[in-house]
mmCIF file of C-alpha atoms in Angstrom:
data_model
loop_
_atom_site.group_PDB
_atom_site.id
_atom_site.type_symbol
_atom_site.label_atom_id
_atom_site.label_comp_id
_atom_site.label_asym_id
_atom_site.label_seq_id
_atom_site.Cartn_x
_atom_site.Cartn_y
_atom_site.Cartn_z
ATOM 1 C CA UNK A 1 21.880 -50.615 42.931
ATOM 2 C CA UNK A 2 22.316 -46.647 41.728
ATOM 3 C CA UNK A 3 25.602 -46.247 42.774
ATOM 4 C CA UNK A 4 26.601 -49.555 40.589
ATOM 5 C CA UNK A 5 24.872 -47.778 37.595
ATOM 6 C CA UNK A 6 25.500 -44.238 37.699
ATOM 7 C CA UNK A 7 29.635 -44.405 36.952
ATOM 8 C CA UNK A 8 29.253 -44.589 33.137
ATOM 9 C CA UNK A 9 32.562 -44.878 30.113
ATOM 10 C CA UNK A 10 32.107 -42.285 27.460
ATOM 11 C CA UNK A 11 31.321 -43.286 23.734
ATOM 12 C CA UNK A 12 34.690 -42.420 22.692
ATOM 13 C CA UNK A 13 36.160 -45.319 25.507
ATOM 14 C CA UNK A 14 36.849 -48.946 23.106
ATOM 15 C CA UNK A 15 34.125 -51.095 22.976
ATOM 16 C CA UNK A 16 36.526 -53.731 24.065
ATOM 17 C CA UNK A 17 37.513 -51.759 27.264
ATOM 18 C CA UNK A 18 33.622 -50.512 27.899
ATOM 19 C CA UNK A 19 32.388 -54.303 27.452
ATOM 20 C CA UNK A 20 35.414 -55.701 30.297
ATOM 21 C CA UNK A 21 33.707 -52.794 32.074
ATOM 22 C CA UNK A 22 30.045 -53.636 32.141
ATOM 23 C CA UNK A 23 31.088 -57.103 33.126
ATOM 24 C CA UNK A 24 33.164 -55.992 36.148
ATOM 25 C CA UNK A 25 30.036 -53.589 36.774
ATOM 26 C CA UNK A 26 27.226 -56.506 36.550
ATOM 27 C CA UNK A 27 29.495 -58.534 39.107
ATOM 28 C CA UNK A 28 29.061 -55.814 41.648
ATOM 29 C CA UNK A 29 25.664 -55.743 41.449
ATOM 30 C CA UNK A 30 25.131 -59.689 42.172
ATOM 31 C CA UNK A 31 27.544 -58.578 45.201
ATOM 32 C CA UNK A 32 24.562 -57.969 47.111
ATOM 33 C CA UNK A 33 23.670 -61.956 46.616
ATOM 34 C CA UNK A 34 27.196 -63.515 47.119
ATOM 35 C CA UNK A 35 29.127 -60.975 49.109
ATOM 36 C CA UNK A 36 32.902 -62.188 47.674
ATOM 37 C CA UNK A 37 31.516 -61.126 44.205
ATOM 38 C CA UNK A 38 32.472 -56.874 45.084
ATOM 39 C CA UNK A 39 36.384 -58.261 45.515
ATOM 40 C CA UNK A 40 36.227 -60.029 42.159
ATOM 41 C CA UNK A 41 34.532 -57.376 40.372
ATOM 42 C CA UNK A 42 36.909 -55.099 42.330
ATOM 43 C CA UNK A 43 40.168 -56.871 40.859
ATOM 44 C CA UNK A 44 38.217 -56.912 37.516
ATOM 45 C CA UNK A 45 38.221 -53.244 37.260
ATOM 46 C CA UNK A 46 41.710 -52.696 37.715
ATOM 47 C CA UNK A 47 42.613 -55.201 34.936
ATOM 48 C CA UNK A 48 39.855 -53.371 32.924
ATOM 49 C CA UNK A 49 41.759 -49.769 33.660
ATOM 50 C CA UNK A 50 44.764 -51.357 32.279
ATOM 51 C CA UNK A 51 43.375 -53.006 29.103
ATOM 52 C CA UNK A 52 42.361 -49.139 28.578
ATOM 53 C CA UNK A 53 45.960 -47.964 28.898
ATOM 54 C CA UNK A 54 47.114 -50.889 26.389
ATOM 55 C CA UNK A 55 44.004 -49.867 23.950
ATOM 56 C CA UNK A 56 45.452 -46.560 24.897
ATOM 57 C CA UNK A 57 48.633 -47.381 23.783
ATOM 58 C CA UNK A 58 48.289 -48.938 20.343
ATOM 59 C CA UNK A 59 46.288 -45.537 19.333
ATOM 60 C CA UNK A 60 49.254 -43.567 19.827
ATOM 61 C CA UNK A 61 51.372 -45.891 18.159
ATOM 62 C CA UNK A 62 53.369 -46.609 21.327
ATOM 63 C CA UNK A 63 56.491 -49.021 21.021
ATOM 64 C CA UNK A 64 56.297 -52.325 20.966
ATOM 65 C CA UNK A 65 58.875 -52.644 23.526
ATOM 66 C CA UNK A 66 56.791 -50.805 26.336
ATOM 67 C CA UNK A 67 55.265 -54.499 27.755
ATOM 68 C CA UNK A 68 54.437 -53.843 31.261
ATOM 69 C CA UNK A 69 52.151 -51.760 33.141
ATOM 70 C CA UNK A 70 54.163 -49.410 34.675
ATOM 71 C CA UNK A 71 56.123 -48.581 31.377
ATOM 72 C CA UNK A 72 53.330 -47.753 29.398
ATOM 73 C CA UNK A 73 52.024 -45.326 32.417
ATOM 74 C CA UNK A 74 55.379 -43.846 31.996
ATOM 75 C CA UNK A 75 55.380 -43.539 28.202
ATOM 76 C CA UNK A 76 51.339 -41.999 28.300
ATOM 77 C CA UNK A 77 52.725 -39.704 30.638
ATOM 78 C CA UNK A 78 55.813 -38.862 29.124
ATOM 79 C CA UNK A 79 53.479 -37.972 26.136
ATOM 80 C CA UNK A 80 51.198 -36.069 27.884
ATOM 81 C CA UNK A 81 48.261 -38.354 27.245
ATOM 82 C CA UNK A 82 47.994 -38.835 30.941
ATOM 83 C CA UNK A 83 48.388 -35.645 33.533
ATOM 84 C CA UNK A 84 51.294 -35.358 35.955
ATOM 85 C CA UNK A 85 48.637 -35.103 38.322
ATOM 86 C CA UNK A 86 47.466 -38.472 37.495
ATOM 87 C CA UNK A 87 50.143 -40.540 37.283
ATOM 88 C CA UNK A 88 49.896 -41.065 41.211
ATOM 89 C CA UNK A 89 46.302 -42.453 40.609
ATOM 90 C CA UNK A 90 47.311 -44.842 37.890
ATOM 91 C CA UNK A 91 49.991 -45.748 39.704
ATOM 92 C CA UNK A 92 48.202 -46.638 42.496
ATOM 93 C CA UNK A 93 45.615 -48.704 40.050
ATOM 94 C CA UNK A 94 48.488 -50.325 38.413
ATOM 95 C CA UNK A 95 49.671 -51.025 42.340
ATOM 96 C CA UNK A 96 46.152 -52.712 42.893
ATOM 97 C CA UNK A 97 45.896 -54.665 39.656
ATOM 98 C CA UNK A 98 49.405 -56.453 40.798
ATOM 99 C CA UNK A 99 47.958 -57.176 44.610
ATOM 100 C CA UNK A 100 44.778 -58.680 42.779
ATOM 101 C CA UNK A 101 46.528 -60.500 39.991
ATOM 102 C CA UNK A 102 49.253 -62.054 42.822
ATOM 103 C CA UNK A 103 47.312 -62.775 45.448
ATOM 104 C CA UNK A 104 48.965 -64.924 48.991
ATOM 105 C CA UNK A 105 44.965 -65.071 50.845
ATOM 106 C CA UNK A 106 41.494 -63.758 49.533
ATOM 107 C CA UNK A 107 40.550 -61.004 50.005
ATOM 108 C CA UNK A 108 37.072 -59.617 51.273
ATOM 109 C CA UNK A 109 36.635 -55.969 50.608
ATOM 110 C CA UNK A 110 32.946 -53.720 51.560
ATOM 111 C CA UNK A 111 30.555 -52.523 48.836
ATOM 112 C CA UNK A 112 31.352 -48.977 49.415
ATOM 113 C CA UNK A 113 35.427 -49.787 48.629
ATOM 114 C CA UNK A 114 34.514 -51.661 45.807
ATOM 115 C CA UNK A 115 31.603 -49.016 44.786
ATOM 116 C CA UNK A 116 34.468 -45.792 45.133
ATOM 117 C CA UNK A 117 36.873 -47.734 42.863
ATOM 118 C CA UNK A 118 34.501 -48.375 40.442
ATOM 119 C CA UNK A 119 34.056 -44.338 40.396
ATOM 120 C CA UNK A 120 37.180 -43.738 40.314
ATOM 121 C CA UNK A 121 38.469 -46.513 37.722
ATOM 122 C CA UNK A 122 35.800 -45.266 35.370
ATOM 123 C CA UNK A 123 37.115 -41.612 35.977
ATOM 124 C CA UNK A 124 40.323 -42.418 35.060
ATOM 125 C CA UNK A 125 39.425 -44.474 32.047
ATOM 126 C CA UNK A 126 37.062 -41.483 30.843
ATOM 127 C CA UNK A 127 39.863 -38.590 31.013
ATOM 128 C CA UNK A 128 41.876 -41.226 29.349
ATOM 129 C CA UNK A 129 39.527 -41.274 26.663
ATOM 130 C CA UNK A 130 38.107 -37.743 26.566
ATOM 131 C CA UNK A 131 38.165 -35.380 23.487
ATOM 132 C CA UNK A 132 39.293 -31.476 24.497
#
């Protein structure tokens, strides 16, 4: 419980992204009672990350032609919002989102993996919206 409740989004993260994040976190909490919820919650985290990228693009007035997740990541990187060091992490999040959104079979992940992704995704979202 404490590992799932520890990661928090910053106040600067848009409310719609925070609401999506809390739903994913809540599903993780209930994974204790129904193990497959760990997987569903983790998959939702990757969609939350995509929503965060979309919100950031909108705030930065990215061209409307940037519709795909990969295009938005690249645009934010080209414009200095995402550091070169973070591109690899955002690409991994995008690949996991794609894998989760187009499954060929049911996946089951462990609580430890899901909690690790919760920590990683929350950190990347916070970095995206952190004021320097």
